[in-house]
Every structure is written in structure tokens, then in C-alpha cells.
mmCIF file of C-alpha atoms in Angstrom:
data_model
loop_
_atom_site.group_PDB
_atom_site.id
_atom_site.type_symbol
_atom_site.label_atom_id
_atom_site.label_comp_id
_atom_site.label_asym_id
_atom_site.label_seq_id
_atom_site.Cartn_x
_atom_site.Cartn_y
_atom_site.Cartn_z
ATOM 1 C CA UNK A 1 -29.301 47.756 -3.581
ATOM 2 C CA UNK A 2 -32.274 50.041 -2.411
ATOM 3 C CA UNK A 3 -29.946 50.370 1.187
ATOM 4 C CA UNK A 4 -26.895 51.164 -1.017
ATOM 5 C CA UNK A 5 -28.776 53.843 -3.337
ATOM 6 C CA UNK A 6 -30.056 55.463 0.386
ATOM 7 C CA UNK A 7 -26.864 55.492 1.533
ATOM 8 C CA UNK A 8 -25.139 57.123 -1.847
ATOM 9 C CA UNK A 9 -23.512 53.852 -2.031
ATOM 10 C CA UNK A 10 -24.801 51.897 -5.197
ATOM 11 C CA UNK A 11 -22.276 52.469 -7.979
ATOM 12 C CA UNK A 12 -20.964 49.539 -7.335
ATOM 13 C CA UNK A 13 -19.085 46.618 -9.848
ATOM 14 C CA UNK A 14 -19.803 43.741 -11.194
ATOM 15 C CA UNK A 15 -17.123 41.797 -8.456
ATOM 16 C CA UNK A 16 -17.755 42.463 -5.844
ATOM 17 C CA UNK A 17 -22.090 42.214 -6.159
ATOM 18 C CA UNK A 18 -23.716 40.251 -3.846
ATOM 19 C CA UNK A 19 -26.451 37.480 -4.700
ATOM 20 C CA UNK A 20 -29.747 37.725 -3.895
ATOM 21 C CA UNK A 21 -30.633 37.548 -0.027
ATOM 22 C CA UNK A 22 -26.997 38.261 0.686
ATOM 23 C CA UNK A 23 -26.306 41.510 2.855
ATOM 24 C CA UNK A 24 -23.231 43.348 4.209
ATOM 25 C CA UNK A 25 -22.573 44.331 7.248
ATOM 26 C CA UNK A 26 -20.857 46.021 10.014
ATOM 27 C CA UNK A 27 -18.320 44.903 12.841
ATOM 28 C CA UNK A 28 -17.577 48.074 15.793
ATOM 29 C CA UNK A 29 -14.424 47.595 14.863
ATOM 30 C CA UNK A 30 -14.278 47.751 10.979
ATOM 31 C CA UNK A 31 -14.363 44.187 9.533
ATOM 32 C CA UNK A 32 -17.221 43.250 7.113
ATOM 33 C CA UNK A 33 -19.145 40.229 7.257
ATOM 34 C CA UNK A 34 -21.657 38.956 4.838
ATOM 35 C CA UNK A 35 -24.590 37.515 6.522
ATOM 36 C CA UNK A 36 -27.351 35.712 4.056
ATOM 37 C CA UNK A 37 -31.154 35.529 4.882
ATOM 38 C CA UNK A 38 -31.533 32.850 3.142
ATOM 39 C CA UNK A 39 -30.205 30.538 5.703
ATOM 40 C CA UNK A 40 -30.195 32.631 7.679
ATOM 41 C CA UNK A 41 -26.538 32.239 8.951
ATOM 42 C CA UNK A 42 -23.382 35.013 8.375
ATOM 43 C CA UNK A 43 -19.468 34.321 7.109
ATOM 44 C CA UNK A 44 -16.284 37.009 7.274
ATOM 45 C CA UNK A 45 -15.986 35.529 3.210
ATOM 46 C CA UNK A 46 -17.677 37.795 0.368
ATOM 47 C CA UNK A 47 -19.684 34.796 -1.321
ATOM 48 C CA UNK A 48 -18.828 35.533 -4.876
ATOM 49 C CA UNK A 49 -14.977 36.603 -4.401
ATOM 50 C CA UNK A 50 -13.982 34.784 -1.026
ATOM 51 C CA UNK A 51 -11.692 37.578 -0.013
ATOM 52 C CA UNK A 52 -12.260 39.130 3.512
ATOM 53 C CA UNK A 53 -12.767 42.648 4.052
ATOM 54 C CA UNK A 54 -12.102 45.980 6.597
ATOM 55 C CA UNK A 55 -13.100 49.470 6.318
ATOM 56 C CA UNK A 56 -11.465 52.334 5.194
ATOM 57 C CA UNK A 57 -10.730 55.315 7.236
ATOM 58 C CA UNK A 58 -13.324 57.336 9.844
ATOM 59 C CA UNK A 59 -16.325 58.038 9.173
ATOM 60 C CA UNK A 60 -17.814 60.743 5.821
ATOM 61 C CA UNK A 61 -17.785 64.408 8.144
ATOM 62 C CA UNK A 62 -20.927 64.841 9.695
ATOM 63 C CA UNK A 63 -21.477 61.056 10.509
ATOM 64 C CA UNK A 64 -22.561 59.379 13.534
ATOM 65 C CA UNK A 65 -22.464 55.372 15.020
ATOM 66 C CA UNK A 66 -24.693 54.265 17.807
ATOM 67 C CA UNK A 67 -26.239 51.051 18.450
ATOM 68 C CA UNK A 68 -29.840 50.652 19.446
ATOM 69 C CA UNK A 69 -31.549 48.964 21.756
ATOM 70 C CA UNK A 70 -31.032 45.241 21.041
ATOM 71 C CA UNK A 71 -27.108 46.092 20.524
ATOM 72 C CA UNK A 72 -26.773 47.218 16.455
ATOM 73 C CA UNK A 73 -25.124 49.187 15.112
ATOM 74 C CA UNK A 74 -26.737 51.925 13.190
ATOM 75 C CA UNK A 75 -24.969 55.427 11.603
ATOM 76 C CA UNK A 76 -26.871 58.641 11.757
ATOM 77 C CA UNK A 77 -25.652 61.560 9.193
ATOM 78 C CA UNK A 78 -26.643 64.964 10.628
ATOM 79 C CA UNK A 79 -25.751 66.416 7.910
ATOM 80 C CA UNK A 80 -28.518 65.132 5.700
ATOM 81 C CA UNK A 81 -30.499 64.295 8.979
ATOM 82 C CA UNK A 82 -30.786 60.774 8.487
ATOM 83 C CA UNK A 83 -30.198 57.033 9.665
ATOM 84 C CA UNK A 84 -28.980 53.757 8.050
ATOM 85 C CA UNK A 85 -27.559 50.806 8.930
ATOM 86 C CA UNK A 86 -25.837 50.751 6.155
ATOM 87 C CA UNK A 87 -22.132 51.617 6.757
ATOM 88 C CA UNK A 88 -21.142 54.818 4.938
ATOM 89 C CA UNK A 89 -17.767 53.439 4.692
ATOM 90 C CA UNK A 90 -18.447 50.506 2.298
ATOM 91 C CA UNK A 91 -18.124 51.622 -1.013
ATOM 92 C CA UNK A 92 -14.237 52.417 0.619
ATOM 93 C CA UNK A 93 -13.138 48.770 2.149
ATOM 94 C CA UNK A 94 -9.523 46.959 1.391
ATOM 95 C CA UNK A 95 -9.223 43.454 1.582
ATOM 96 C CA UNK A 96 -7.841 41.903 4.522
ATOM 97 C CA UNK A 97 -4.297 41.176 2.681
ATOM 98 C CA UNK A 98 -1.656 43.950 3.527
ATOM 99 C CA UNK A 99 0.363 43.537 0.265
ATOM 100 C CA UNK A 100 -2.414 43.798 -1.917
ATOM 101 C CA UNK A 101 -5.059 46.907 -0.817
ATOM 102 C CA UNK A 102 -7.695 47.909 -2.953
ATOM 103 C CA UNK A 103 -9.203 51.599 -2.752
ATOM 104 C CA UNK A 104 -12.462 51.427 -3.991
ATOM 105 C CA UNK A 105 -12.359 55.383 -4.660
ATOM 106 C CA UNK A 106 -12.457 56.460 -8.050
ATOM 107 C CA UNK A 107 -12.080 60.199 -9.348
ATOM 108 C CA UNK A 108 -13.901 61.172 -13.221
ATOM 109 C CA UNK A 109 -15.306 64.288 -14.324
ATOM 110 C CA UNK A 110 -18.610 63.637 -12.395
ATOM 111 C CA UNK A 111 -16.499 63.327 -9.093
ATOM 112 C CA UNK A 112 -18.299 65.995 -6.540
ATOM 113 C CA UNK A 113 -16.026 68.099 -3.938
ATOM 114 C CA UNK A 114 -17.688 65.939 -0.946
ATOM 115 C CA UNK A 115 -16.318 62.842 -2.227
ATOM 116 C CA UNK A 116 -13.239 63.788 -2.855
ATOM 117 C CA UNK A 117 -12.772 64.881 1.222
ATOM 118 C CA UNK A 118 -14.667 61.490 2.016
ATOM 119 C CA UNK A 119 -13.235 60.494 5.797
ATOM 120 C CA UNK A 120 -11.203 63.396 6.248
ATOM 121 C CA UNK A 121 -11.367 65.344 8.606
ATOM 122 C CA UNK A 122 -9.887 69.559 8.572
ATOM 123 C CA UNK A 123 -10.917 69.948 12.565
ATOM 124 C CA UNK A 124 -8.008 72.972 13.410
ATOM 125 C CA UNK A 125 -7.328 74.298 10.112
ATOM 126 C CA UNK A 126 -8.069 77.585 8.791
ATOM 127 C CA UNK A 127 -8.765 78.165 5.226
ATOM 128 C CA UNK A 128 -10.006 81.562 3.272
ATOM 129 C CA UNK A 129 -11.641 81.189 -0.433
ATOM 130 C CA UNK A 130 -11.868 84.088 -2.017
ATOM 131 C CA UNK A 131 -14.899 84.738 -4.043
ATOM 132 C CA UNK A 132 -16.502 81.914 -1.552
ATOM 133 C CA UNK A 133 -19.706 82.980 -2.678
ATOM 134 C CA UNK A 134 -21.036 81.233 -5.749
ATOM 135 C CA UNK A 135 -19.525 78.763 -7.904
ATOM 136 C CA UNK A 136 -16.061 77.026 -7.428
ATOM 137 C CA UNK A 137 -15.703 79.519 -5.090
ATOM 138 C CA UNK A 138 -18.814 78.203 -2.502
ATOM 139 C CA UNK A 139 -18.238 74.387 -3.703
ATOM 140 C CA UNK A 140 -14.821 75.019 -1.803
ATOM 141 C CA UNK A 141 -15.078 76.591 0.985
ATOM 142 C CA UNK A 142 -18.606 74.721 1.724
ATOM 143 C CA UNK A 143 -16.485 71.173 0.733
ATOM 144 C CA UNK A 144 -13.816 72.417 3.785
ATOM 145 C CA UNK A 145 -16.467 73.676 5.837
ATOM 146 C CA UNK A 146 -18.344 70.247 6.436
ATOM 147 C CA UNK A 147 -15.433 68.298 7.109
ATOM 148 C CA UNK A 148 -14.759 70.768 9.718
ATOM 149 C CA UNK A 149 -12.449 73.712 9.184
ATOM 150 C CA UNK A 150 -13.112 76.596 9.722
ATOM 151 C CA UNK A 151 -13.580 79.146 6.589
ATOM 152 C CA UNK A 152 -13.648 82.481 5.627
ATOM 153 C CA UNK A 153 -15.727 83.085 3.028
ATOM 154 C CA UNK A 154 -13.707 86.701 1.294
ATOM 155 C CA UNK A 155 -16.257 88.359 -1.126
ATOM 156 C CA UNK A 156 -16.648 91.560 -2.564
ATOM 157 C CA UNK A 157 -20.092 91.423 -2.081
ATOM 158 C CA UNK A 158 -21.307 90.737 1.517
ATOM 159 C CA UNK A 159 -25.335 90.085 1.121
ATOM 160 C CA UNK A 160 -23.627 87.289 -1.406
ATOM 161 C CA UNK A 161 -21.488 85.550 1.261
ATOM 162 C CA UNK A 162 -23.915 86.019 4.220
ATOM 163 C CA UNK A 163 -26.452 84.197 1.661
ATOM 164 C CA UNK A 164 -23.186 81.174 1.259
ATOM 165 C CA UNK A 165 -22.272 81.362 5.014
ATOM 166 C CA UNK A 166 -26.509 80.455 5.501
ATOM 167 C CA UNK A 167 -26.668 77.892 3.004
ATOM 168 C CA UNK A 168 -23.334 76.029 4.288
ATOM 169 C CA UNK A 169 -24.668 77.062 7.647
ATOM 170 C CA UNK A 170 -27.938 75.163 6.644
ATOM 171 C CA UNK A 171 -26.365 72.022 5.610
ATOM 172 C CA UNK A 172 -24.646 72.170 8.463
ATOM 173 C CA UNK A 173 -25.215 73.768 11.917
ATOM 174 C CA UNK A 174 -22.211 73.429 13.775
ATOM 175 C CA UNK A 175 -19.872 74.944 10.513
ATOM 176 C CA UNK A 176 -17.130 77.178 11.534
ATOM 177 C CA UNK A 177 -17.956 79.696 8.464
ATOM 178 C CA UNK A 178 -17.606 83.363 8.159
ATOM 179 C CA UNK A 179 -17.412 86.482 5.776
ATOM 180 C CA UNK A 180 -15.360 88.818 5.280
ATOM 181 C CA UNK A 181 -15.590 91.997 2.950
ATOM 182 C CA UNK A 182 -13.054 91.727 0.217
ATOM 183 C CA UNK A 183 -12.264 93.291 -3.367
ATOM 184 C CA UNK A 184 -10.041 92.667 -5.194
ATOM 185 C CA UNK A 185 -10.100 95.789 -7.340
ATOM 186 C CA UNK A 186 -9.972 98.249 -4.533
ATOM 187 C CA UNK A 187 -5.627 97.535 -3.392
ATOM 188 C CA UNK A 188 -7.391 99.501 -0.038
ATOM 189 C CA UNK A 189 -9.684 96.411 0.314
ATOM 190 C CA UNK A 190 -7.612 93.684 0.763
ATOM 191 C CA UNK A 191 -5.125 95.631 3.313
ATOM 192 C CA UNK A 192 -8.374 96.886 5.619
ATOM 193 C CA UNK A 193 -9.036 92.430 4.671
ATOM 194 C CA UNK A 194 -5.508 91.561 5.593
ATOM 195 C CA UNK A 195 -5.697 93.544 8.621
ATOM 196 C CA UNK A 196 -8.912 92.747 10.391
ATOM 197 C CA UNK A 197 -8.228 88.861 9.242
ATOM 198 C CA UNK A 198 -4.444 89.775 11.278
ATOM 199 C CA UNK A 199 -6.571 91.176 13.685
ATOM 200 C CA UNK A 200 -8.416 86.919 14.966
ATOM 201 C CA UNK A 201 -4.470 85.899 15.341
ATOM 202 C CA UNK A 202 -5.671 82.587 14.401
ATOM 203 C CA UNK A 203 -3.276 80.314 11.900
ATOM 204 C CA UNK A 204 -3.922 80.224 8.258
ATOM 205 C CA UNK A 205 -3.351 76.674 6.797
ATOM 206 C CA UNK A 206 -4.935 77.243 3.723
ATOM 207 C CA UNK A 207 -5.849 80.325 0.869
ATOM 208 C CA UNK A 208 -7.375 79.628 -1.964
ATOM 209 C CA UNK A 209 -6.805 82.628 -4.532
ATOM 210 C CA UNK A 210 -10.209 81.895 -6.841
ATOM 211 C CA UNK A 211 -12.106 85.002 -7.796
ATOM 212 C CA UNK A 212 -11.814 85.785 -11.084
ATOM 213 C CA UNK A 213 -13.046 88.287 -13.463
ATOM 214 C CA UNK A 214 -13.810 87.111 -16.671
ATOM 215 C CA UNK A 215 -14.643 88.702 -19.838
ATOM 216 C CA UNK A 216 -15.158 92.463 -18.344
ATOM 217 C CA UNK A 217 -15.668 95.785 -20.796
ATOM 218 C CA UNK A 218 -12.958 97.728 -20.972
ATOM 219 C CA UNK A 219 -12.223 100.198 -17.369
ATOM 220 C CA UNK A 220 -9.330 100.932 -14.953
ATOM 221 C CA UNK A 221 -10.012 100.481 -11.177
ATOM 222 C CA UNK A 222 -9.496 102.902 -9.237
ATOM 223 C CA UNK A 223 -6.401 102.510 -7.977
ATOM 224 C CA UNK A 224 -5.340 103.292 -12.031
ATOM 225 C CA UNK A 225 -5.434 99.705 -13.054
ATOM 226 C CA UNK A 226 -6.863 97.800 -15.636
ATOM 227 C CA UNK A 227 -10.070 95.867 -14.175
ATOM 228 C CA UNK A 228 -9.328 92.074 -15.014
ATOM 229 C CA UNK A 229 -5.538 92.242 -14.724
ATOM 230 C CA UNK A 230 -5.857 93.626 -10.884
ATOM 231 C CA UNK A 231 -8.789 91.349 -9.814
ATOM 232 C CA UNK A 232 -6.717 88.198 -11.239
ATOM 233 C CA UNK A 233 -3.899 89.411 -10.369
ATOM 234 C CA UNK A 234 -2.987 92.052 -9.000
ATOM 235 C CA UNK A 235 -5.140 91.252 -5.744
ATOM 236 C CA UNK A 236 -4.291 88.288 -4.836
ATOM 237 C CA UNK A 237 -1.072 89.050 -4.970
ATOM 238 C CA UNK A 238 -0.789 91.995 -2.717
ATOM 239 C CA UNK A 239 -3.455 89.728 -0.514
ATOM 240 C CA UNK A 240 -0.283 86.465 -0.283
ATOM 241 C CA UNK A 241 2.317 89.570 0.343
ATOM 242 C CA UNK A 242 0.082 90.741 3.692
ATOM 243 C CA UNK A 243 -0.217 87.655 4.726
ATOM 244 C CA UNK A 244 2.723 85.966 3.990
ATOM 245 C CA UNK A 245 4.292 86.204 8.196
ATOM 246 C CA UNK A 246 0.478 84.256 9.030
ATOM 247 C CA UNK A 247 1.086 81.528 6.457
ATOM 248 C CA UNK A 248 5.154 81.121 7.521
ATOM 249 C CA UNK A 249 3.724 81.148 10.714
ATOM 250 C CA UNK A 250 1.047 78.248 10.661
ATOM 251 C CA UNK A 251 3.341 76.252 7.779
ATOM 252 C CA UNK A 252 2.518 73.930 6.954
ATOM 253 C CA UNK A 253 0.876 75.979 4.722
ATOM 254 C CA UNK A 254 -0.832 76.610 1.222
ATOM 255 C CA UNK A 255 -1.761 78.402 -1.609
ATOM 256 C CA UNK A 256 -3.647 77.272 -4.155
ATOM 257 C CA UNK A 257 -4.199 79.989 -6.724
ATOM 258 C CA UNK A 258 -7.028 79.313 -9.429
ATOM 259 C CA UNK A 259 -5.628 79.499 -13.007
ATOM 260 C CA UNK A 260 -6.792 78.192 -16.588
ATOM 261 C CA UNK A 261 -5.069 75.827 -20.097
ATOM 262 C CA UNK A 262 -6.394 79.543 -21.337
ATOM 263 C CA UNK A 263 -3.053 81.088 -19.931
ATOM 264 C CA UNK A 264 -0.792 79.658 -22.863
ATOM 265 C CA UNK A 265 -2.902 81.479 -25.151
ATOM 266 C CA UNK A 266 -0.827 84.648 -25.006
ATOM 267 C CA UNK A 267 2.096 86.094 -24.376
ATOM 268 C CA UNK A 268 3.315 89.312 -21.987
ATOM 269 C CA UNK A 269 6.780 89.756 -23.475
ATOM 270 C CA UNK A 270 7.375 92.324 -26.564
ATOM 271 C CA UNK A 271 8.518 91.625 -29.447
ATOM 272 C CA UNK A 272 13.079 91.752 -28.125
ATOM 273 C CA UNK A 273 11.428 88.916 -25.735
ATOM 274 C CA UNK A 274 11.686 91.447 -22.394
ATOM 275 C CA UNK A 275 8.505 92.098 -19.834
ATOM 276 C CA UNK A 276 5.718 94.580 -21.444
ATOM 277 C CA UNK A 277 4.284 96.283 -18.590
ATOM 278 C CA UNK A 278 1.657 98.204 -21.113
ATOM 279 C CA UNK A 279 0.321 94.512 -22.139
ATOM 280 C CA UNK A 280 -0.554 93.201 -18.426
ATOM 281 C CA UNK A 281 -2.101 96.765 -17.584
ATOM 282 C CA UNK A 282 -3.851 97.781 -21.394
ATOM 283 C CA UNK A 283 -5.128 101.601 -22.414
ATOM 284 C CA UNK A 284 -8.599 101.386 -24.301
ATOM 285 C CA UNK A 285 -7.196 100.657 -27.533
ATOM 286 C CA UNK A 286 -5.265 98.028 -27.323
ATOM 287 C CA UNK A 287 -7.990 96.216 -25.395
ATOM 288 C CA UNK A 288 -9.135 92.471 -25.303
ATOM 289 C CA UNK A 289 -11.311 91.236 -23.056
ATOM 290 C CA UNK A 290 -10.422 87.208 -23.733
ATOM 291 C CA UNK A 291 -6.880 88.235 -23.873
ATOM 292 C CA UNK A 292 -6.475 90.205 -20.750
ATOM 293 C CA UNK A 293 -8.275 87.290 -19.274
ATOM 294 C CA UNK A 294 -5.570 84.837 -20.937
ATOM 295 C CA UNK A 295 -2.044 87.574 -19.383
ATOM 296 C CA UNK A 296 -3.934 87.509 -16.135
ATOM 297 C CA UNK A 297 -4.150 83.626 -16.154
ATOM 298 C CA UNK A 298 -0.409 83.791 -17.671
ATOM 299 C CA UNK A 299 0.405 86.010 -14.644
ATOM 300 C CA UNK A 300 -0.915 83.036 -11.477
ATOM 301 C CA UNK A 301 1.150 80.914 -13.029
ATOM 302 C CA UNK A 302 4.399 83.086 -12.923
ATOM 303 C CA UNK A 303 3.618 84.188 -9.197
ATOM 304 C CA UNK A 304 2.431 80.923 -7.970
ATOM 305 C CA UNK A 305 5.738 79.365 -9.349
ATOM 306 C CA UNK A 306 7.891 82.350 -7.720
ATOM 307 C CA UNK A 307 6.084 82.139 -4.534
ATOM 308 C CA UNK A 308 6.757 78.200 -3.571
ATOM 309 C CA UNK A 309 10.273 78.676 -5.117
ATOM 310 C CA UNK A 310 10.522 81.547 -2.297
ATOM 311 C CA UNK A 311 8.471 79.681 0.697
ATOM 312 C CA UNK A 312 8.942 76.341 -0.155
ATOM 313 C CA UNK A 313 12.041 76.319 2.453
ATOM 314 C CA UNK A 314 9.756 78.164 4.938
ATOM 315 C CA UNK A 315 7.397 75.132 4.648
ATOM 316 C CA UNK A 316 5.179 76.804 2.250
ATOM 317 C CA UNK A 317 3.931 76.037 -0.698
ATOM 318 C CA UNK A 318 2.149 76.970 -3.758
ATOM 319 C CA UNK A 319 0.191 75.498 -6.550
ATOM 320 C CA UNK A 320 -1.980 76.462 -9.570
ATOM 321 C CA UNK A 321 -4.693 74.217 -10.748
ATOM 322 C CA UNK A 322 -6.938 74.694 -14.052
ATOM 323 C CA UNK A 323 -9.490 73.147 -12.485
ATOM 324 C CA UNK A 324 -11.207 71.995 -15.988
ATOM 325 C CA UNK A 325 -12.216 72.239 -19.506
ATOM 326 C CA UNK A 326 -15.821 74.441 -19.736
ATOM 327 C CA UNK A 327 -15.822 74.219 -16.004
ATOM 328 C CA UNK A 328 -19.983 75.708 -15.326
ATOM 329 C CA UNK A 329 -19.941 78.516 -13.120
ATOM 330 C CA UNK A 330 -21.304 82.489 -13.217
ATOM 331 C CA UNK A 331 -17.509 83.621 -14.570
ATOM 332 C CA UNK A 332 -19.222 84.317 -17.877
ATOM 333 C CA UNK A 333 -21.743 86.719 -16.050
ATOM 334 C CA UNK A 334 -20.422 89.909 -18.009
ATOM 335 C CA UNK A 335 -21.730 89.168 -21.580
ATOM 336 C CA UNK A 336 -24.945 87.249 -23.177
ATOM 337 C CA UNK A 337 -22.372 85.930 -25.589
ATOM 338 C CA UNK A 338 -20.582 83.740 -24.028
ATOM 339 C CA UNK A 339 -23.994 83.452 -20.603
ATOM 340 C CA UNK A 340 -25.315 81.712 -24.283
ATOM 341 C CA UNK A 341 -22.054 79.252 -24.765
ATOM 342 C CA UNK A 342 -21.759 78.210 -21.484
ATOM 343 C CA UNK A 343 -25.928 78.054 -21.126
ATOM 344 C CA UNK A 344 -25.467 76.048 -24.372
ATOM 345 C CA UNK A 345 -22.633 73.863 -22.784
ATOM 346 C CA UNK A 346 -23.761 73.532 -19.575
ATOM 347 C CA UNK A 347 -24.934 69.873 -19.992
ATOM 348 C CA UNK A 348 -21.356 69.055 -20.505
ATOM 349 C CA UNK A 349 -19.124 70.535 -17.834
ATOM 350 C CA UNK A 350 -17.597 69.535 -15.504
ATOM 351 C CA UNK A 351 -18.609 69.302 -11.430
ATOM 352 C CA UNK A 352 -17.099 71.605 -8.641
ATOM 353 C CA UNK A 353 -13.969 69.212 -8.487
ATOM 354 C CA UNK A 354 -10.746 71.895 -7.770
ATOM 355 C CA UNK A 355 -10.775 70.541 -3.539
ATOM 356 C CA UNK A 356 -9.820 67.432 -5.173
ATOM 357 C CA UNK A 357 -6.398 70.204 -5.853
ATOM 358 C CA UNK A 358 -6.471 71.395 -2.271
ATOM 359 C CA UNK A 359 -6.909 68.629 -1.186
ATOM 360 C CA UNK A 360 -3.848 66.274 -2.863
ATOM 361 C CA UNK A 361 -1.628 69.579 -2.059
ATOM 362 C CA UNK A 362 -2.299 69.261 1.548
ATOM 363 C CA UNK A 363 -2.324 65.810 1.988
ATOM 364 C CA UNK A 364 1.625 65.808 0.451
ATOM 365 C CA UNK A 365 2.538 68.865 2.520
ATOM 366 C CA UNK A 366 1.979 66.815 5.498
ATOM 367 C CA UNK A 367 3.790 64.098 4.677
ATOM 368 C CA UNK A 368 6.332 65.351 3.667
ATOM 369 C CA UNK A 369 5.969 67.334 7.173
ATOM 370 C CA UNK A 370 6.218 63.928 8.667
ATOM 371 C CA UNK A 371 9.351 62.595 6.637
ATOM 372 C CA UNK A 372 11.270 65.816 8.088
ATOM 373 C CA UNK A 373 9.875 64.933 10.986
ATOM 374 C CA UNK A 374 10.723 61.308 10.933
#
């Protein structure tokens, strides 16, 4: 168990737990065998279940398999700068029976983004994440970068964005990650970002519209619109429109819009059922911060659904995601009451799992594209 704990794989269940004196090992070609140190013998079958197993999937990103001078396989974790003789994929073995696969992978409220992407290689993929210098955006950007993607952190505050880039590079110096200026509260900035991105002449496989504002006091942007509405919805809407041609050229591509369950607690129609534009960008007298946030999140979902309807025939899919109830981030920073509530709730909040949604959507898109090709 000490070796498992060192490799971060100590979460085993009773069925697969080895008896005292036994050790689980792997061959170079991915087969699992068991060593009995008491009787000094090895065997292919699990000593308790009698099953044969093999490794499923590739090594986690940043890991390499090498052989020591005695011919024994060991594994190097370049990200955390450590070595171990225990294969990190042992937590994801499957039975040697094609009709009864038993993946050991499990996802719950404590699952991290890095665990979700375990074994995935996004080399060659270009990902843009808005609001990526902290919180959900940072975890999303970091996880993609550490799994090979070229990640662009689109942020308003370049000082904090560059610090985020440095933190990612500190975990893996070969990560392809950079920061670009994007202020969603200024439509001209959105336009400049799109122009600068297109000048790079790269593809765009994933666009994560994550940046958002919460509990802001009423104010108007320089474009004359209520700030929460423009930052949470309209700025992203404009960004997607400007990058639509790049997304279509890069198909299969994906737009992920971070929304919220709070979209259910509002309405943007008037008493006759027609869209009331005054509710989207209300005056100071009609403004309530929580309601403005909820309306912007409803706009996110309506936009994502319509975007998917229009662009999915061209290989660009769109999904709006709810990242989780009481997910801890810094979005509450604009009012001390919310800061206090989030601080009290932090021990019960979820981990950063947005990438679970992103990854599932990407895999689905790739499978659909492969099916069409066949």
C-alpha cells in the first residue's frame, strides 16, 4: 500500500486488494502479473479473484516508461519529478475478457480535472479558455495543457494571466500555454482578440466560454450595456461569432459555455410572452444583481442551443454546462456577503470538474466524426 500511496493509487476496493506478501507488477506490453514474496513465485492470475488483467489506456500525460540496468521496467513522472516501479495505470486495469470489461475508473464530487483526463493525449489540439487565470478556468486550462493541448488563456488582467501561465509551466516546462488579452466588458477588446488569434494561423478545436461576473453593483460598460449581461453573455456571443469561421475550418470543434442551474430562476419575457430586451440590460432602478446573473445564464443556454442547431451540421457542436452546485471559485469576490457565504460553504464544495464535461463532449464529437468517415 505504501507504493500505491506514493503513486497516488491507494483507492482500491476489497475485491482487488492483494493478500499480505503479494505485489502487483506489469510487463512491458501491458500485462499484469503478481509476485508472491513469501513463496518467491509469480503468476498471471490474481491470488484472490483468479482473474487475469491487462493495462487499459496510455500512460498519464507527463509519464514515461523506462528500463533500469537490471532490465526491470520503471516509470518516470516528469511533472512531479519522481520515479516509481509501480505502473500508474494499475488503477485502470481491465479483465482479460473482451466480453466483460471492468474499468476501475470512477467519477464523483471529489474527482479532479486531471483525473478525468488521465491517459488522454490532446497533442495538436488548440484550446481557448476565457477567464483562465483562476478558478474553473485555470483548472480547465491547466489540465488541457498538461495533456498536450496548445492552450490560450484569454484574460482581462494580463498580470494574473501571466502568473497563471507560469504556474502551469512550473508543473511541466514543455506545456504549450500562453496568455492573450480579452476584456469581455469592451466589445472592441473582443474584436482585437479575435483578430490577434486569427493572425496566428492556427486551428481552434475547443472554445471554453468560462469568464463571468457575479453580484456586481449596477454599472454600464463603455458600450452602454449593463456589465453582468455583457461580460457573461454578450461578450462571449460576439467572440463566438468572430471565431466561427475558424471553428468550422477546425471541425470537429466544440464550444463549451459555462452556465448555471440558476438560469431556472428567472424570465426574460414580458407578460405577453415576448422577449423583453429591457430585462437583459436593465436600468439602475430595475437592477438586482442576482437576477441579472440568472438572466445572463439563461441567455448562455439559449445561445448554446441555437449555436449547436446552426453549426453542428458543419462539425461544430456546442454545449452549455452547469459546473456543480456551490463550486468554489473567486466569482463571489464582488460583495463581502457572498464572500462570507462561500467561505463558510467551502469545506462542502465540489472540486473543479468542468473538464469532465469538456472531455466527454470532445470524445463524443470524435466518435461521431469517425463513424461518419467509416
